[in-house]
Amino acid sequence: MELMFPWAIYVGIPVLVLIPFLMFRKKDRYKKGKKAANTSYVEETPLYKRLVFRYRVLTFLSMFCLWIAIAIGFLMLSRPAKVDTITEEIRNRDIFLCMDISSSVDQLNYELCDELEQVVRGLKGERFGISIFNARSVILVPLTTDYEYVIETLHQLKESFAAGIQSGDYSPYSWEDPEFYQTFYYKFEGTFSDYGSSLIGDGLASCLFSFRDLEENPDRARVIVFSTDNQLNGVPLVTVERAAELCEEHDVDIFAIAPDNVVDEDYFARSIEGAGGTYYRVTEPNAVENLIADIEATETSILEIKETRVTENPEKFFVWILLFAGLHMLFGRLARR
C-alpha cells in the first residue's frame, strides 16, 4: 500500500493532535448561563450525577466520532493505493492483410479471411491491420491489438465476398434485397476511382506505408499478406515490381497468393520472389494453409512491457466518513436531551 499524496498525512497529524485540546479545553461555565446559588444539594443527588455522567459520555463519543471522521478524511485525501508492477511479454510483429477486392478474387479472399480469423485468435500482442484496394486503397483496420474488432471486420468481408460469389448468376431477386445489396458493396466502398481499377502496385505500396513507425522502428518484424489476380486496368503510380522492392528495402516480408486466373503469373511471381517474398499458387494443394503456416512461423522478437497498475478504493473511506459523521450527530443530539 502506497500513499499518492503523503503530504495530506503530514498536515493531518498536527491538526488531529490539536483538535482534542480545542474540543475539551476548559471553558467559562458561567459565560452564557445565569448564576445560581446553593446548588451543592442538587449536585449530590443520584439523578443529577447520572445525567452529568450521561452527558459527558455522549459528548465525548460525539467529539470522538467527529475526530475519527476528520482523520479518515485526511487519510482519504492522501489517496492510499495498491501499486503493482506487471511485466507482460508481447511479440514484436505487425501483420497487414492487403486484398485486391476485384470480384475475380472473391473466392480466394473468402478463404483467406476464414483462415486468418484463426491466426488472429492466436495472436499475443502482435498488431494486425486490414487494407483493401481497387483503384484506391482503404485502411479498414489500422494496425491494432483489438482482435475482436479485427475478427468482426473479417466477418463483414467474408459476408461481402460470399455475396460476390453468390451474385455470379446475377439473380434478379438478389439485387432487389437491400441487405444483400449493402453487403455486396461493402468491400467496394471508397475504392472506386476514374483512374482505373485493380492498381496492384499502388495497393501494395499504400499498404506498406500504412505500417506505423516504419522508419523509426526498423527492427520490428513486419508481414504483408497480399492477395490479387494481378489484372491491371489503368496506369498505376507504382508497379508491382517497384512496390515489392520498397517492401524489401524496409525489411517487410510479402506472402502473396493469387487465384487460378492470375494474369501474367510469371511476372507477378518474379516481382514478389525477386524482393525476397513468397508466392503461392492457389492451384497447388493446401496453398492457403501453407501460407498461413509460413506466416505463423515468421520470426518475432519478444518484448517485455512493464506496466504499473494503481488500484484505489476511495468508496470505503467515504462510507466510514458518513458513518462516523452520522454517529457524531446522533450522540450530539442525545447529549442535548
Tab-separated table of C-alpha atoms in Angstrom:
chain	number	residue	atom	x	y	z
A	1	MET	CA	0.000	0.000	0.000
A	2	GLU	CA	1.337	3.409	-1.006
A	3	LEU	CA	0.152	6.964	-0.458
A	4	MET	CA	-0.258	9.025	-3.608
A	5	PHE	CA	-0.323	12.323	-1.645
A	6	PRO	CA	1.586	11.715	1.623
A	7	TRP	CA	1.602	15.454	2.381
A	8	ALA	CA	-2.022	15.088	3.497
A	9	ILE	CA	-0.835	12.868	6.373
A	10	TYR	CA	1.910	15.343	7.295
A	11	VAL	CA	-0.689	18.114	7.518
A	12	GLY	CA	-3.313	15.920	9.148
A	13	ILE	CA	-1.286	14.640	12.102
A	14	PRO	CA	-0.682	18.105	13.710
A	15	VAL	CA	-4.321	19.016	13.079
A	16	LEU	CA	-5.567	15.808	14.715
A	17	VAL	CA	-3.280	16.386	17.728
A	18	LEU	CA	-4.543	19.943	18.115
A	19	ILE	CA	-8.264	19.146	17.787
A	20	PRO	CA	-8.685	17.426	21.243
A	21	PHE	CA	-7.184	20.458	23.002
A	22	LEU	CA	-9.654	22.724	21.213
A	23	MET	CA	-12.612	20.415	21.864
A	24	PHE	CA	-12.034	19.729	25.547
A	25	ARG	CA	-10.356	22.920	26.750
A	26	LYS	CA	-11.769	24.333	29.963
A	27	LYS	CA	-14.443	26.933	29.321
A	28	ASP	CA	-16.074	29.621	31.438
A	29	ARG	CA	-19.145	27.775	32.660
A	30	TYR	CA	-20.962	30.966	33.517
A	31	LYS	CA	-20.355	32.790	30.264
A	32	LYS	CA	-23.811	32.205	28.727
A	33	GLY	CA	-25.934	30.978	31.612
A	34	LYS	CA	-27.310	32.508	34.762
A	35	LYS	CA	-25.552	32.082	38.074
A	36	ALA	CA	-27.362	30.037	40.699
A	37	ALA	CA	-26.536	29.794	44.395
A	38	ASN	CA	-26.698	26.821	46.726
A	39	THR	CA	-26.524	24.130	44.013
A	40	SER	CA	-24.493	21.683	46.058
A	41	TYR	CA	-27.601	19.830	47.217
A	42	VAL	CA	-28.745	19.194	43.638
A	43	GLU	CA	-25.271	18.165	42.524
A	44	GLU	CA	-25.190	15.446	45.174
A	45	THR	CA	-28.386	13.742	44.033
A	46	PRO	CA	-28.102	10.415	42.149
A	47	LEU	CA	-30.257	11.706	39.283
A	48	TYR	CA	-28.042	14.741	38.689
A	49	LYS	CA	-24.859	12.637	38.811
A	50	ARG	CA	-26.367	10.139	36.370
A	51	LEU	CA	-27.397	12.892	33.933
A	52	VAL	CA	-23.992	14.583	34.136
A	53	PHE	CA	-22.234	11.260	33.531
A	54	ARG	CA	-24.533	10.526	30.588
A	55	TYR	CA	-23.929	13.983	29.128
A	56	ARG	CA	-20.152	13.708	29.414
A	57	VAL	CA	-20.076	10.221	27.864
A	58	LEU	CA	-22.304	11.222	24.963
A	59	THR	CA	-20.351	14.452	24.420
A	60	PHE	CA	-17.071	12.530	24.424
A	61	LEU	CA	-18.442	9.947	21.979
A	62	SER	CA	-19.780	12.709	19.717
A	63	MET	CA	-16.449	14.521	19.638
A	64	PHE	CA	-14.518	11.266	19.246
A	65	CYS	CA	-16.629	10.256	16.204
A	66	LEU	CA	-16.036	13.695	14.699
A	67	TRP	CA	-12.294	13.291	15.305
A	68	ILE	CA	-12.328	9.860	13.631
A	69	ALA	CA	-14.257	11.248	10.629
A	70	ILE	CA	-11.694	14.052	10.206
A	71	ALA	CA	-8.825	11.527	10.479
A	72	ILE	CA	-10.400	9.313	7.798
A	73	GLY	CA	-10.867	12.429	5.655
A	74	PHE	CA	-7.144	13.169	5.784
A	75	LEU	CA	-6.398	9.514	5.025
A	76	MET	CA	-8.768	9.607	2.061
A	77	LEU	CA	-7.116	12.828	0.859
A	78	SER	CA	-3.711	11.089	0.904
A	79	ARG	CA	-5.118	8.535	-1.607
A	80	PRO	CA	-3.832	5.180	-0.350
A	81	ALA	CA	-3.475	2.832	-3.299
A	82	LYS	CA	-2.152	-0.585	-4.196
A	83	VAL	CA	0.609	-0.223	-6.793
A	84	ASP	CA	1.542	-3.336	-8.789
A	85	THR	CA	4.206	-3.571	-11.469
A	86	ILE	CA	3.225	-6.209	-14.018
A	87	THR	CA	5.607	-7.494	-16.675
A	88	GLU	CA	3.988	-8.784	-19.851
A	89	GLU	CA	5.646	-10.471	-22.792
A	90	ILE	CA	4.372	-9.419	-26.213
A	91	ARG	CA	5.506	-10.414	-29.681
A	92	ASN	CA	7.177	-7.750	-31.744
A	93	ARG	CA	5.406	-8.239	-35.093
A	94	ASP	CA	2.946	-6.431	-37.371
A	95	ILE	CA	0.739	-8.212	-39.900
A	96	PHE	CA	-1.171	-6.417	-42.657
A	97	LEU	CA	-3.757	-8.159	-44.813
A	98	CYS	CA	-3.714	-6.433	-48.232
A	99	MET	CA	-6.541	-7.576	-50.506
A	100	ASP	CA	-7.442	-6.835	-54.093
A	101	ILE	CA	-11.239	-6.701	-53.894
A	102	SER	CA	-11.874	-7.449	-57.571
A	103	SER	CA	-14.761	-9.875	-57.969
A	104	SER	CA	-12.431	-12.386	-59.605
A	105	VAL	CA	-10.625	-12.767	-56.268
A	106	ASP	CA	-13.752	-13.252	-54.140
A	107	GLN	CA	-13.344	-16.991	-53.613
A	108	LEU	CA	-9.691	-16.709	-52.641
A	109	ASN	CA	-10.321	-13.743	-50.365
A	110	TYR	CA	-13.173	-15.587	-48.676
A	111	GLU	CA	-10.873	-18.497	-47.850
A	112	LEU	CA	-8.141	-16.143	-46.634
A	113	CYS	CA	-10.492	-14.340	-44.249
A	114	ASP	CA	-11.702	-17.659	-42.920
A	115	GLU	CA	-8.188	-18.945	-42.258
A	116	LEU	CA	-6.810	-15.651	-40.939
A	117	GLU	CA	-9.528	-15.491	-38.305
A	118	GLN	CA	-7.865	-18.427	-36.554
A	119	VAL	CA	-4.480	-16.696	-36.861
A	120	VAL	CA	-5.864	-13.548	-35.233
A	121	ARG	CA	-7.354	-15.548	-32.351
A	122	GLY	CA	-3.882	-16.919	-31.587
A	123	LEU	CA	-2.067	-13.575	-31.565
A	124	LYS	CA	-0.487	-12.330	-28.342
A	125	GLY	CA	0.495	-8.702	-28.619
A	126	GLU	CA	1.086	-8.586	-32.386
A	127	ARG	CA	-0.639	-5.799	-34.253
A	128	PHE	CA	-2.931	-6.700	-37.137
A	129	GLY	CA	-4.364	-4.460	-39.865
A	130	ILE	CA	-6.558	-4.807	-42.961
A	131	SER	CA	-6.092	-2.872	-46.201
A	132	ILE	CA	-8.251	-3.300	-49.318
A	133	PHE	CA	-7.709	-1.736	-52.720
A	134	ASN	CA	-9.096	-1.342	-56.196
A	135	ALA	CA	-8.267	1.953	-57.839
A	136	ARG	CA	-7.799	3.419	-54.363
A	137	SER	CA	-6.638	1.888	-51.117
A	138	VAL	CA	-8.733	1.924	-47.963
A	139	ILE	CA	-7.482	1.031	-44.499
A	140	LEU	CA	-10.384	-0.882	-42.990
A	141	VAL	CA	-8.460	-1.647	-39.804
A	142	PRO	CA	-5.293	0.240	-38.869
A	143	LEU	CA	-2.697	-1.771	-37.002
A	144	THR	CA	-4.241	-2.714	-33.692
A	145	THR	CA	-4.295	-5.318	-30.939
A	146	ASP	CA	-8.086	-5.110	-30.703
A	147	TYR	CA	-8.530	-8.601	-32.076
A	148	GLU	CA	-12.313	-8.650	-31.598
A	149	TYR	CA	-12.585	-5.645	-33.901
A	150	VAL	CA	-10.303	-7.324	-36.459
A	151	ILE	CA	-12.393	-10.511	-36.381
A	152	GLU	CA	-15.600	-8.516	-36.724
A	153	THR	CA	-14.207	-6.809	-39.837
A	154	LEU	CA	-13.078	-10.151	-41.277
A	155	HIS	CA	-16.635	-11.419	-40.817
A	156	GLN	CA	-18.016	-8.427	-42.702
A	157	LEU	CA	-15.544	-9.017	-45.521
A	158	LYS	CA	-16.410	-12.710	-45.657
A	159	GLU	CA	-20.099	-11.856	-45.997
A	160	SER	CA	-19.294	-9.378	-48.766
A	161	PHE	CA	-17.139	-11.899	-50.642
A	162	ALA	CA	-19.840	-14.554	-50.176
A	163	ALA	CA	-22.368	-12.135	-51.665
A	164	GLY	CA	-19.986	-11.570	-54.572
A	165	ILE	CA	-19.715	-15.309	-55.169
A	166	GLN	CA	-23.484	-15.687	-54.954
A	167	SER	CA	-24.068	-12.831	-57.408
A	168	GLY	CA	-22.297	-14.745	-60.169
A	169	ASP	CA	-25.643	-15.733	-61.647
A	170	TYR	CA	-26.979	-12.156	-61.173
A	171	SER	CA	-30.302	-13.435	-59.874
A	172	PRO	CA	-32.757	-10.535	-60.079
A	173	TYR	CA	-34.243	-11.248	-56.655
A	174	SER	CA	-30.831	-10.821	-55.013
A	175	TRP	CA	-30.360	-7.249	-56.221
A	176	GLU	CA	-33.827	-6.256	-55.040
A	177	ASP	CA	-32.851	-7.165	-51.476
A	178	PRO	CA	-31.409	-4.001	-49.800
A	179	GLU	CA	-29.478	-6.052	-47.247
A	180	PHE	CA	-27.848	-8.151	-49.967
A	181	TYR	CA	-27.045	-5.015	-51.963
A	182	GLN	CA	-25.402	-3.350	-48.947
A	183	THR	CA	-23.434	-6.484	-48.061
A	184	PHE	CA	-22.212	-6.927	-51.624
A	185	TYR	CA	-20.916	-3.343	-51.941
A	186	TYR	CA	-19.267	-3.263	-48.500
A	187	LYS	CA	-15.882	-4.292	-49.967
A	188	PHE	CA	-16.050	-1.626	-52.699
A	189	GLU	CA	-16.770	1.432	-50.555
A	190	GLY	CA	-14.045	4.050	-51.016
A	191	THR	CA	-12.037	2.044	-53.543
A	192	PHE	CA	-13.552	3.283	-56.822
A	193	SER	CA	-11.909	5.950	-58.984
A	194	ASP	CA	-11.942	7.324	-62.537
A	195	TYR	CA	-8.274	6.360	-62.919
A	196	GLY	CA	-8.929	2.666	-63.491
A	197	SER	CA	-9.223	-0.384	-61.259
A	198	SER	CA	-7.049	-3.052	-59.656
A	199	LEU	CA	-3.958	-0.853	-59.448
A	200	ILE	CA	-1.894	-3.644	-57.954
A	201	GLY	CA	1.386	-1.844	-57.254
A	202	ASP	CA	-0.387	1.161	-55.733
A	203	GLY	CA	-2.319	-1.134	-53.397
A	204	LEU	CA	0.820	-2.884	-52.169
A	205	ALA	CA	2.822	0.337	-51.757
A	206	SER	CA	-0.043	2.022	-49.935
A	207	CYS	CA	-0.275	-0.896	-47.536
A	208	LEU	CA	3.495	-0.783	-46.948
A	209	PHE	CA	3.452	2.835	-45.860
A	210	SER	CA	0.476	2.210	-43.588
A	211	PHE	CA	2.791	0.473	-41.111
A	212	ARG	CA	3.278	2.709	-38.120
A	213	ASP	CA	6.836	3.712	-37.161
A	214	LEU	CA	8.156	2.108	-40.341
A	215	GLU	CA	11.265	4.305	-40.329
A	216	GLU	CA	11.590	4.794	-36.564
A	217	ASN	CA	11.483	1.115	-35.608
A	218	PRO	CA	13.178	-0.899	-38.363
A	219	ASP	CA	13.768	-3.919	-36.094
A	220	ARG	CA	10.089	-4.757	-35.776
A	221	ALA	CA	9.011	-7.825	-37.782
A	222	ARG	CA	6.504	-6.870	-40.487
A	223	VAL	CA	4.429	-9.063	-42.787
A	224	ILE	CA	2.061	-8.314	-45.674
A	225	VAL	CA	-0.412	-10.990	-46.757
A	226	PHE	CA	-1.099	-9.987	-50.350
A	227	SER	CA	-3.935	-11.399	-52.487
A	228	THR	CA	-4.590	-10.301	-56.068
A	229	ASP	CA	-5.255	-11.648	-59.564
A	230	ASN	CA	-2.756	-9.118	-60.991
A	231	GLN	CA	-5.329	-7.954	-63.544
A	232	LEU	CA	-4.245	-4.365	-64.022
A	233	ASN	CA	-6.734	-1.917	-65.536
A	234	GLY	CA	-5.225	1.553	-65.625
A	235	VAL	CA	-1.884	3.283	-65.123
A	236	PRO	CA	-0.567	2.824	-61.570
A	237	LEU	CA	1.799	5.219	-59.856
A	238	VAL	CA	3.911	2.269	-58.692
A	239	THR	CA	4.448	-1.030	-60.459
A	240	VAL	CA	4.164	-4.332	-58.621
A	241	GLU	CA	7.883	-4.864	-59.059
A	242	ARG	CA	8.761	-1.468	-57.572
A	243	ALA	CA	6.284	-1.882	-54.698
A	244	ALA	CA	7.849	-5.250	-53.864
A	245	GLU	CA	11.319	-3.661	-53.935
A	246	LEU	CA	10.133	-0.992	-51.499
A	247	CYS	CA	8.941	-3.758	-49.180
A	248	GLU	CA	12.368	-5.387	-49.387
A	249	GLU	CA	14.096	-2.077	-48.645
A	250	HIS	CA	12.037	-1.775	-45.461
A	251	ASP	CA	12.517	-5.441	-44.481
A	252	VAL	CA	8.829	-6.255	-44.891
A	253	ASP	CA	8.052	-9.873	-45.776
A	254	ILE	CA	5.481	-10.419	-48.537
A	255	PHE	CA	3.330	-13.539	-48.664
A	256	ALA	CA	1.472	-13.245	-51.962
A	257	ILE	CA	-1.228	-15.545	-53.295
A	258	ALA	CA	-3.284	-15.358	-56.468
A	259	PRO	CA	-6.325	-17.235	-57.833
A	260	ASP	CA	-6.023	-19.681	-60.710
A	261	ASN	CA	-6.975	-16.938	-63.199
A	262	VAL	CA	-3.974	-14.779	-62.320
A	263	VAL	CA	-2.773	-12.523	-65.137
A	264	ASP	CA	0.887	-12.688	-66.219
A	265	GLU	CA	1.765	-15.047	-63.386
A	266	ASP	CA	5.455	-15.280	-64.268
A	267	TYR	CA	5.968	-11.536	-63.973
A	268	PHE	CA	3.974	-11.346	-60.763
A	269	ALA	CA	5.839	-14.256	-59.172
A	270	ARG	CA	9.245	-12.833	-60.196
A	271	SER	CA	8.342	-9.448	-58.753
A	272	ILE	CA	7.418	-10.950	-55.386
A	273	GLU	CA	10.143	-13.559	-55.127
A	274	GLY	CA	12.796	-11.202	-56.503
A	275	ALA	CA	12.169	-8.956	-53.493
A	276	GLY	CA	12.571	-11.814	-51.043
A	277	GLY	CA	8.853	-12.532	-50.789
A	278	THR	CA	6.998	-15.814	-51.176
A	279	TYR	CA	4.463	-16.552	-53.905
A	280	TYR	CA	1.811	-19.249	-53.513
A	281	ARG	CA	-0.035	-20.754	-56.468
A	282	VAL	CA	-3.594	-21.366	-55.388
A	283	THR	CA	-3.708	-24.354	-57.730
A	284	GLU	CA	-1.158	-26.102	-55.527
A	285	PRO	CA	-2.549	-28.402	-52.811
A	286	ASN	CA	-3.179	-26.624	-49.470
A	287	ALA	CA	-1.823	-23.321	-50.788
A	288	VAL	CA	-3.788	-21.180	-48.306
A	289	GLU	CA	-2.935	-23.465	-45.381
A	290	ASN	CA	0.772	-23.347	-46.302
A	291	LEU	CA	0.651	-19.559	-46.487
A	292	ILE	CA	-0.901	-19.373	-43.005
A	293	ALA	CA	1.674	-21.801	-41.615
A	294	ASP	CA	4.532	-19.712	-43.018
A	295	ILE	CA	3.060	-16.541	-41.522
A	296	GLU	CA	2.868	-18.151	-38.096
A	297	ALA	CA	6.456	-19.339	-38.486
A	298	THR	CA	7.869	-15.868	-39.131
A	299	GLU	CA	10.388	-14.816	-36.536
A	300	THR	CA	9.241	-12.439	-33.850
A	301	SER	CA	11.190	-10.942	-31.018
A	302	ILE	CA	9.731	-10.920	-27.527
A	303	LEU	CA	9.337	-7.569	-25.812
A	304	GLU	CA	8.904	-7.221	-22.070
A	305	ILE	CA	6.433	-4.468	-21.264
A	306	LYS	CA	6.310	-3.278	-17.668
A	307	GLU	CA	3.006	-1.786	-16.673
A	308	THR	CA	2.270	-0.078	-13.372
A	309	ARG	CA	-1.287	-0.573	-12.186
A	310	VAL	CA	-2.706	1.624	-9.448
A	311	THR	CA	-5.771	0.325	-7.611
A	312	GLU	CA	-7.728	2.693	-5.380
A	313	ASN	CA	-10.875	2.112	-3.312
A	314	PRO	CA	-11.969	5.538	-2.053
A	315	GLU	CA	-15.569	4.345	-1.666
A	316	LYS	CA	-14.896	2.516	1.605
A	317	PHE	CA	-13.321	5.644	3.157
A	318	PHE	CA	-16.331	7.707	2.114
A	319	VAL	CA	-18.684	5.179	3.742
A	320	TRP	CA	-16.713	5.296	7.003
A	321	ILE	CA	-16.773	9.107	6.982
A	322	LEU	CA	-20.560	9.069	6.555
A	323	LEU	CA	-20.891	6.511	9.360
A	324	PHE	CA	-18.844	8.431	11.933
A	325	ALA	CA	-20.342	11.769	10.901
A	326	GLY	CA	-23.785	10.252	11.465
A	327	LEU	CA	-22.750	8.908	14.889
A	328	HIS	CA	-21.377	12.360	15.786
A	329	MET	CA	-24.762	13.931	15.057
A	330	LEU	CA	-26.643	11.154	16.874
A	331	PHE	CA	-24.569	11.352	20.088
A	332	GLY	CA	-24.688	15.135	19.982
A	333	ARG	CA	-28.491	15.135	19.796
A	334	LEU	CA	-28.780	12.567	22.631
A	335	ALA	CA	-26.444	14.681	24.788
A	336	ARG	CA	-28.733	17.734	24.433
A	337	ARG	CA	-31.846	15.888	25.620
